[in-house]
C-alpha cells in the first residue's frame, strides 16, 4: 500500500541541472513536474528503495518554445520491492524531451515496470474539443492542465505562456 505522496516541482525561467539521491524507507507515490519553456532542465533522480517497499514514480513534463527536458531516472530495487516508473511528456512549439528510465534490480523478488509516453498535442483530441465549441488554444490549454492535474495551485501556468 502506498501510504505517502511527495510532489516535486521544477518550474522556473532559468535552466536547471539537478541530481538527487532519494531513499524510500516506506512505500510511496513520488510525482515530479517539469516545465522547460525556452530553457533546459536536466534532472537526474537516483532512487534507493528499502526492502519490501512499493514505489510509484511519475514524471510529467512539458517542453515548449525550444525548451529541452533531459531526464535520467534510476530505481535500485531491493528484496520484495515493487517499482513503477512512468514518464509522460508533452512537446509544444519545437520542444524536446530525452528520457532514460533505468531499473537496477538487485533481487529476483522485485516486481518492476516502466513506461514512457512522449509526444505532441494529439490532433484528434484538439478536433474533438473544438467540435464541442472550445477554441484550439483553449483545447491545448486543457491538455496541458491534465498533465499537471495533481498540482493544486495554478502556479505552473505562469511558466508556459
XYZ file of N, CA and C in Angstrom:
483
model
N 0.840 -1.179 0.000
C 0.000 0.000 0.000
C 0.886 1.243 0.000
N 0.582 2.181 -0.885
C 1.348 3.418 -0.981
C 0.776 4.420 0.000
N 1.520 4.690 1.077
C 0.961 5.477 2.172
C 1.467 6.909 2.219
N 2.287 7.313 1.282
C 2.800 8.668 1.298
C 2.865 9.181 -0.137
N 2.604 10.477 -0.310
C 2.716 11.102 -1.622
C 3.629 12.308 -1.512
N 4.591 12.378 -2.399
C 5.513 13.506 -2.464
C 5.391 14.131 -3.846
N 5.336 15.462 -3.889
C 5.293 16.190 -5.167
C 6.493 17.116 -5.235
N 7.240 17.016 -6.305
C 8.421 17.853 -6.532
C 8.196 18.625 -7.827
N 8.490 19.938 -7.814
C 8.237 20.776 -8.986
C 9.527 21.458 -9.433
N 9.775 21.418 -10.723
C 10.898 22.132 -11.317
C 10.338 23.124 -12.332
N 9.876 24.260 -11.800
C 9.363 25.343 -12.627
C 10.277 26.532 -12.400
N 10.755 27.127 -13.426
C 11.497 28.378 -13.309
C 11.761 28.870 -14.717
N 12.162 30.103 -14.815
C 12.517 30.660 -16.114
C 13.987 30.428 -16.441
N 14.709 29.779 -15.548
C 16.136 29.535 -15.746
C 16.362 28.055 -16.064
N 17.488 27.775 -16.683
C 17.887 26.394 -16.904
C 18.302 25.776 -15.573
N 18.115 24.480 -15.451
C 18.468 23.765 -14.226
C 19.259 22.517 -14.569
N 20.157 22.148 -13.676
C 20.866 20.878 -13.763
C 20.841 20.293 -12.348
N 19.952 19.328 -12.111
C 19.700 18.807 -10.770
C 20.022 17.316 -10.733
N 20.697 16.895 -9.683
C 20.949 15.477 -9.444
C 20.589 15.198 -7.987
N 19.672 14.242 -7.761
C 19.214 13.953 -6.404
C 19.301 12.467 -6.111
N 19.728 12.141 -4.901
C 19.667 10.786 -4.379
C 18.542 10.742 -3.353
N 17.604 9.831 -3.562
C 16.426 9.750 -2.710
C 16.325 8.323 -2.170
N 16.092 8.180 -0.887
C 15.897 6.864 -0.287
C 14.460 6.758 0.202
N 13.790 5.695 -0.212
C 12.432 5.433 0.246
C 12.487 4.358 1.316
N 12.192 4.759 2.548
C 12.112 3.809 3.649
C 10.725 3.205 3.766
N 9.741 3.907 3.217
C 8.347 3.471 3.242
C 7.797 3.503 1.821
N 6.674 2.845 1.621
C 6.034 2.852 0.319
C 5.455 4.232 0.038
N 5.554 4.668 -1.231
C 5.018 5.985 -1.551
C 4.867 6.226 -3.043
N 4.059 7.256 -3.344
C 3.945 7.838 -4.681
C 4.883 9.033 -4.728
N 5.603 9.178 -5.812
C 6.530 10.297 -5.959
C 6.269 10.926 -7.324
N 5.758 12.170 -7.313
C 5.420 12.879 -8.546
C 6.434 13.989 -8.791
N 6.883 14.085 -10.026
C 7.813 15.140 -10.428
C 7.193 15.864 -11.619
N 7.171 17.196 -11.524
C 6.632 18.022 -12.608
C 7.725 18.949 -13.113
N 7.899 18.974 -14.434
C 8.974 19.752 -15.042
C 8.399 20.568 -16.198
N 8.790 21.842 -16.242
C 8.457 22.680 -17.401
C 9.746 23.293 -17.928
N 10.003 23.093 -19.221
C 11.127 23.738 -19.900
C 10.543 24.623 -20.991
N 10.490 25.913 -20.724
C 9.969 26.891 -21.676
C 11.130 27.763 -22.119
N 11.685 27.438 -23.281
C 12.824 28.172 -23.839
C 14.045 28.099 -22.922
N 14.212 26.971 -22.225
C 15.384 26.731 -21.392
C 15.599 25.224 -21.296
N 16.597 24.807 -20.546
C 16.919 23.385 -20.430
C 16.809 22.941 -18.982
N 16.137 21.817 -18.764
C 16.033 21.211 -17.448
C 16.652 19.821 -17.531
N 17.758 19.608 -16.819
C 18.390 18.292 -16.733
C 18.154 17.770 -15.327
N 17.399 16.693 -15.241
C 17.009 16.138 -13.946
C 17.498 14.697 -13.878
N 18.276 14.391 -12.842
C 18.728 13.023 -12.597
C 18.247 12.610 -11.218
N 17.452 11.564 -11.172
C 16.924 11.057 -9.905
C 17.436 9.637 -9.695
N 18.087 9.424 -8.561
C 18.578 8.104 -8.173
C 17.780 7.674 -6.950
N 16.949 6.664 -7.115
C 16.032 6.254 -6.061
C 16.474 4.909 -5.503
N 16.659 4.872 -4.201
C 17.023 3.651 -3.492
C 15.856 3.238 -2.620
N 15.387 2.027 -2.812
C 14.266 1.531 -2.027
C 14.748 0.533 -0.990
N 14.201 0.649 0.206
C 14.460 -0.332 1.257
C 13.657 -1.606 0.955
N 13.979 -2.682 1.625
C 13.291 -3.957 1.404
C 11.792 -3.823 1.640
N 11.034 -4.529 0.821
C 9.577 -4.665 0.966
C 8.835 -3.338 0.883
N 9.263 -2.445 0.019
C 8.549 -1.182 -0.186
C 7.970 -1.144 -1.600
N 6.886 -0.373 -1.740
C 6.272 -0.114 -3.035
C 6.566 1.335 -3.396
N 6.917 1.567 -4.630
C 7.233 2.925 -5.052
C 6.704 3.152 -6.451
N 5.946 4.219 -6.612
C 5.494 4.621 -7.936
C 6.039 6.021 -8.201
N 6.892 6.140 -9.210
C 7.462 7.427 -9.598
C 6.812 7.843 -10.908
N 6.189 9.019 -10.901
C 5.549 9.562 -12.099
C 6.184 10.901 -12.404
N 6.688 11.047 -13.609
C 7.274 12.313 -14.051
C 6.425 12.845 -15.190
N 5.870 14.037 -15.012
C 5.107 14.712 -16.057
C 5.881 15.952 -16.465
N 6.149 16.080 -17.759
C 6.944 17.223 -18.192
C 6.381 17.842 -19.464
N 6.679 19.131 -19.595
C 6.268 19.911 -20.752
C 7.504 20.615 -21.299
N 7.756 20.424 -22.587
C 8.840 21.142 -23.266
C 8.198 21.991 -24.355
N 8.380 23.299 -24.247
C 7.745 24.212 -25.189
C 8.689 25.347 -25.560
N 8.448 25.941 -26.724
C 9.252 27.076 -27.208
C 10.749 26.776 -27.167
N 11.141 25.671 -27.818
C 12.537 25.223 -27.877
C 13.094 24.783 -26.531
N 12.249 24.546 -25.547
C 12.711 24.038 -24.254
C 13.140 22.587 -24.372
N 14.068 22.186 -23.517
C 14.588 20.824 -23.533
C 14.468 20.231 -22.132
N 13.898 19.034 -22.043
C 13.851 18.281 -20.798
C 14.701 17.030 -21.002
N 15.646 16.823 -20.113
C 16.540 15.663 -20.160
C 16.421 14.942 -18.821
N 15.866 13.725 -18.828
C 15.557 13.002 -17.595
C 16.348 11.698 -17.533
N 16.994 11.473 -16.401
C 17.567 10.165 -16.094
C 16.930 9.713 -14.783
N 16.278 8.570 -14.804
C 15.579 8.042 -13.636
C 16.108 6.645 -13.359
N 16.747 6.469 -12.212
C 17.323 5.180 -11.836
C 16.649 4.698 -10.557
N 16.060 3.506 -10.590
C 15.492 2.867 -9.405
C 16.363 1.681 -9.034
N 16.824 1.639 -7.792
C 17.536 0.480 -7.253
C 16.561 -0.283 -6.375
N 16.166 -1.452 -6.841
C 15.183 -2.229 -6.104
C 15.811 -3.334 -5.283
N 15.449 -3.419 -4.030
C 15.918 -4.472 -3.131
C 14.854 -5.557 -3.009
N 15.080 -6.511 -2.124
C 14.190 -7.655 -1.984
C 12.752 -7.243 -1.734
N 11.854 -7.940 -2.426
C 10.404 -7.793 -2.260
C 9.893 -6.381 -2.549
N 10.573 -5.635 -3.377
C 10.123 -4.293 -3.752
C 9.198 -4.363 -4.961
N 8.311 -3.383 -5.024
C 7.516 -3.142 -6.223
C 7.904 -1.765 -6.737
N 8.254 -1.700 -8.012
C 8.714 -0.450 -8.613
C 7.869 -0.160 -9.844
N 7.415 1.075 -9.942
C 6.703 1.517 -11.134
C 7.247 2.881 -11.537
N 7.719 2.982 -12.763
C 8.188 4.262 -13.311
C 7.275 4.644 -14.468
N 6.836 5.901 -14.472
C 6.012 6.396 -15.567
C 6.496 7.795 -15.927
N 6.809 7.993 -17.200
C 7.243 9.305 -17.681
C 6.278 9.733 -18.777
N 5.643 10.895 -18.572
C 4.704 11.456 -19.539
C 5.241 12.808 -19.989
N 5.380 12.986 -21.283
C 5.910 14.247 -21.792
C 5.054 14.814 -22.890
N 4.904 16.130 -22.868
C 4.152 16.841 -23.897
C 5.078 17.846 -24.558
N 5.147 17.800 -25.881
C 6.028 18.676 -26.647
C 5.176 19.661 -27.444
N 5.470 20.957 -27.266
C 4.767 22.018 -27.995
C 5.814 23.000 -28.530
N 5.630 23.499 -29.728
C 6.495 24.538 -30.319
C 7.977 24.177 -30.253
N 8.345 23.083 -30.898
C 9.748 22.688 -31.052
C 10.459 22.353 -29.750
N 9.755 21.897 -28.754
C 10.411 21.409 -27.540
C 11.022 20.042 -27.787
N 11.853 19.599 -26.870
C 12.495 18.288 -26.962
C 12.503 17.626 -25.589
N 12.286 16.318 -25.580
C 12.326 15.553 -24.340
C 13.191 14.318 -24.565
N 14.178 14.157 -23.702
C 15.038 12.980 -23.708
C 14.810 12.255 -22.393
N 14.618 10.946 -22.460
C 14.268 10.211 -21.253
C 15.040 8.895 -21.191
N 15.613 8.629 -20.024
C 16.370 7.408 -19.802
C 15.916 6.755 -18.501
N 14.904 5.867 -18.559
C 14.497 5.160 -17.343
C 15.383 3.924 -17.157
N 15.883 3.730 -15.975
C 16.769 2.595 -15.690
C 16.251 1.883 -14.441
N 16.078 0.595 -14.556
C 15.691 -0.222 -13.414
C 16.893 -1.093 -13.048
N 17.510 -0.819 -11.912
C 18.664 -1.586 -11.433
C 18.166 -2.570 -10.389
N 17.855 -3.756 -10.832
C 17.218 -4.752 -9.974
C 18.296 -5.587 -9.280
N 18.189 -5.697 -7.955
C 19.187 -6.413 -7.152
C 18.700 -7.761 -6.633
N 17.486 -8.137 -6.972
C 16.917 -9.363 -6.422
C 15.876 -9.904 -7.387
N 15.706 -11.225 -7.414
C 14.679 -11.794 -8.290
C 13.287 -11.744 -7.648
N 13.161 -11.098 -6.497
C 11.849 -10.930 -5.860
C 11.265 -9.537 -6.113
N 11.892 -8.781 -6.999
C 11.417 -7.434 -7.322
C 10.415 -7.516 -8.469
N 9.324 -6.774 -8.339
C 8.356 -6.624 -9.421
C 8.517 -5.203 -9.948
N 8.848 -5.085 -11.243
C 9.155 -3.754 -11.777
C 8.487 -3.541 -13.133
N 8.149 -2.273 -13.382
C 7.587 -1.888 -14.680
C 7.915 -0.434 -14.939
N 7.986 -0.081 -16.233
C 8.153 1.324 -16.575
C 7.484 1.606 -17.907
N 7.110 2.870 -18.092
C 6.508 3.292 -19.356
C 6.912 4.730 -19.642
N 6.972 5.016 -20.928
C 7.275 6.375 -21.388
C 6.249 6.735 -22.450
N 5.611 7.887 -22.269
C 4.648 8.413 -23.231
C 5.050 9.850 -23.543
N 5.639 10.068 -24.700
C 6.092 11.404 -25.085
C 5.567 11.706 -26.479
N 5.040 12.895 -26.664
C 4.557 13.277 -27.981
C 3.994 14.676 -27.971
N 3.538 15.078 -29.116
C 2.916 16.389 -29.264
C 1.447 16.334 -28.873
N 0.791 17.455 -29.026
C -0.642 17.524 -28.743
C -1.361 16.689 -29.806
N -2.217 15.795 -29.359
C -2.939 14.902 -30.250
C -3.979 15.684 -31.050
N -3.856 15.644 -32.367
C -4.777 16.397 -33.231
C -6.209 15.896 -33.110
N -6.390 14.616 -32.835
C -7.744 14.096 -32.645
C -8.383 14.645 -31.375
N -7.581 14.826 -30.309
C -8.109 15.449 -29.088
C -8.519 16.894 -29.365
N -7.671 17.625 -30.095
C -7.999 19.018 -30.444
C -9.274 19.058 -31.278
N -9.381 18.162 -32.269
C -10.581 18.125 -33.114
C -11.823 17.864 -32.269
N -11.734 16.887 -31.360
C -12.883 16.561 -30.517
C -13.287 17.764 -29.664
N -12.319 18.394 -29.023
C -12.633 19.528 -28.152
C -13.180 20.718 -28.939
N -12.620 20.979 -30.129
C -13.140 22.095 -30.938
C -14.543 21.790 -31.454
N -14.853 20.499 -31.668
C -16.212 20.150 -32.094
C -17.227 20.405 -30.980
N -16.745 20.550 -29.745
C -17.608 20.870 -28.609
C -17.651 22.375 -28.337
N -17.061 23.165 -29.251
C -17.126 24.621 -29.117
C -15.952 25.250 -28.387
N -14.915 24.484 -28.095
C -13.737 25.009 -27.399
C -12.707 25.411 -28.454
N -12.112 26.568 -28.295
C -11.133 27.050 -29.274
C -9.899 26.143 -29.289
N -9.141 26.136 -30.397
C -7.921 25.313 -30.441
C -6.922 25.666 -29.340
N -6.759 26.951 -29.038
C -5.817 27.343 -27.982
C -6.290 26.870 -26.606
N -7.573 27.033 -26.328
C -8.111 26.571 -25.053
C -8.062 25.041 -24.966
N -8.244 24.356 -26.093
C -8.123 22.897 -26.118
C -6.713 22.472 -25.734
N -5.707 23.142 -26.277
C -4.316 22.850 -25.916
C -4.091 23.118 -24.439
N -4.641 24.225 -23.937
C -4.501 24.544 -22.508
C -5.109 23.459 -21.626
N -6.246 22.906 -22.026
C -6.879 21.837 -21.252
C -6.007 20.579 -21.218
N -5.366 20.268 -22.334
C -4.480 19.101 -22.394
C -3.280 19.306 -21.475
N -2.720 20.519 -21.459
C -1.602 20.826 -20.564
C -2.064 20.742 -19.112
N -3.241 21.279 -18.802
C -3.766 21.219 -17.432
C -3.922 19.781 -16.959
N -4.330 18.882 -17.834
C -4.475 17.472 -17.470
C -3.117 16.890 -17.062
N -2.058 17.308 -17.735
C -0.712 16.828 -17.415
C -0.299 17.230 -15.997
N -0.776 18.392 -15.541
C -0.396 18.927 -14.234
C -1.533 18.859 -13.220
N -2.463 17.932 -13.386
C -3.678 17.895 -12.572
C -3.441 17.644 -11.085
N -2.372 16.988 -10.696
C -2.142 16.686 -9.277
C -1.657 17.898 -8.491
N -1.256 18.958 -9.194
C -0.803 20.167 -8.512
C -2.036 21.006 -8.207
N -2.206 21.322 -6.941
C -3.430 22.012 -6.523
C -3.475 23.467 -6.949
N -2.334 24.123 -7.042
C -2.339 25.525 -7.450
C -2.120 25.616 -8.961
N -2.329 26.767 -9.503
C -2.120 27.006 -10.932
C -0.794 27.699 -11.208
N 0.171 27.578 -10.296
C 1.436 28.284 -10.436
C 2.177 27.920 -11.720
N 1.982 26.701 -12.212
C 2.679 26.292 -13.420
C 2.286 27.128 -14.630
N 1.105 27.712 -14.617
C 0.617 28.472 -15.779
C 1.501 29.682 -16.100
N 2.133 30.264 -15.085
C 2.973 31.423 -15.353
C 4.241 31.066 -16.122
N 4.592 29.785 -16.176
C 5.816 29.361 -16.853
C 5.584 28.828 -18.256
N 4.320 28.804 -18.724
C 4.047 28.230 -20.042
C 3.410 29.223 -21.009
N 3.429 30.478 -20.679
C 2.814 31.461 -21.582
C 3.702 31.733 -22.754
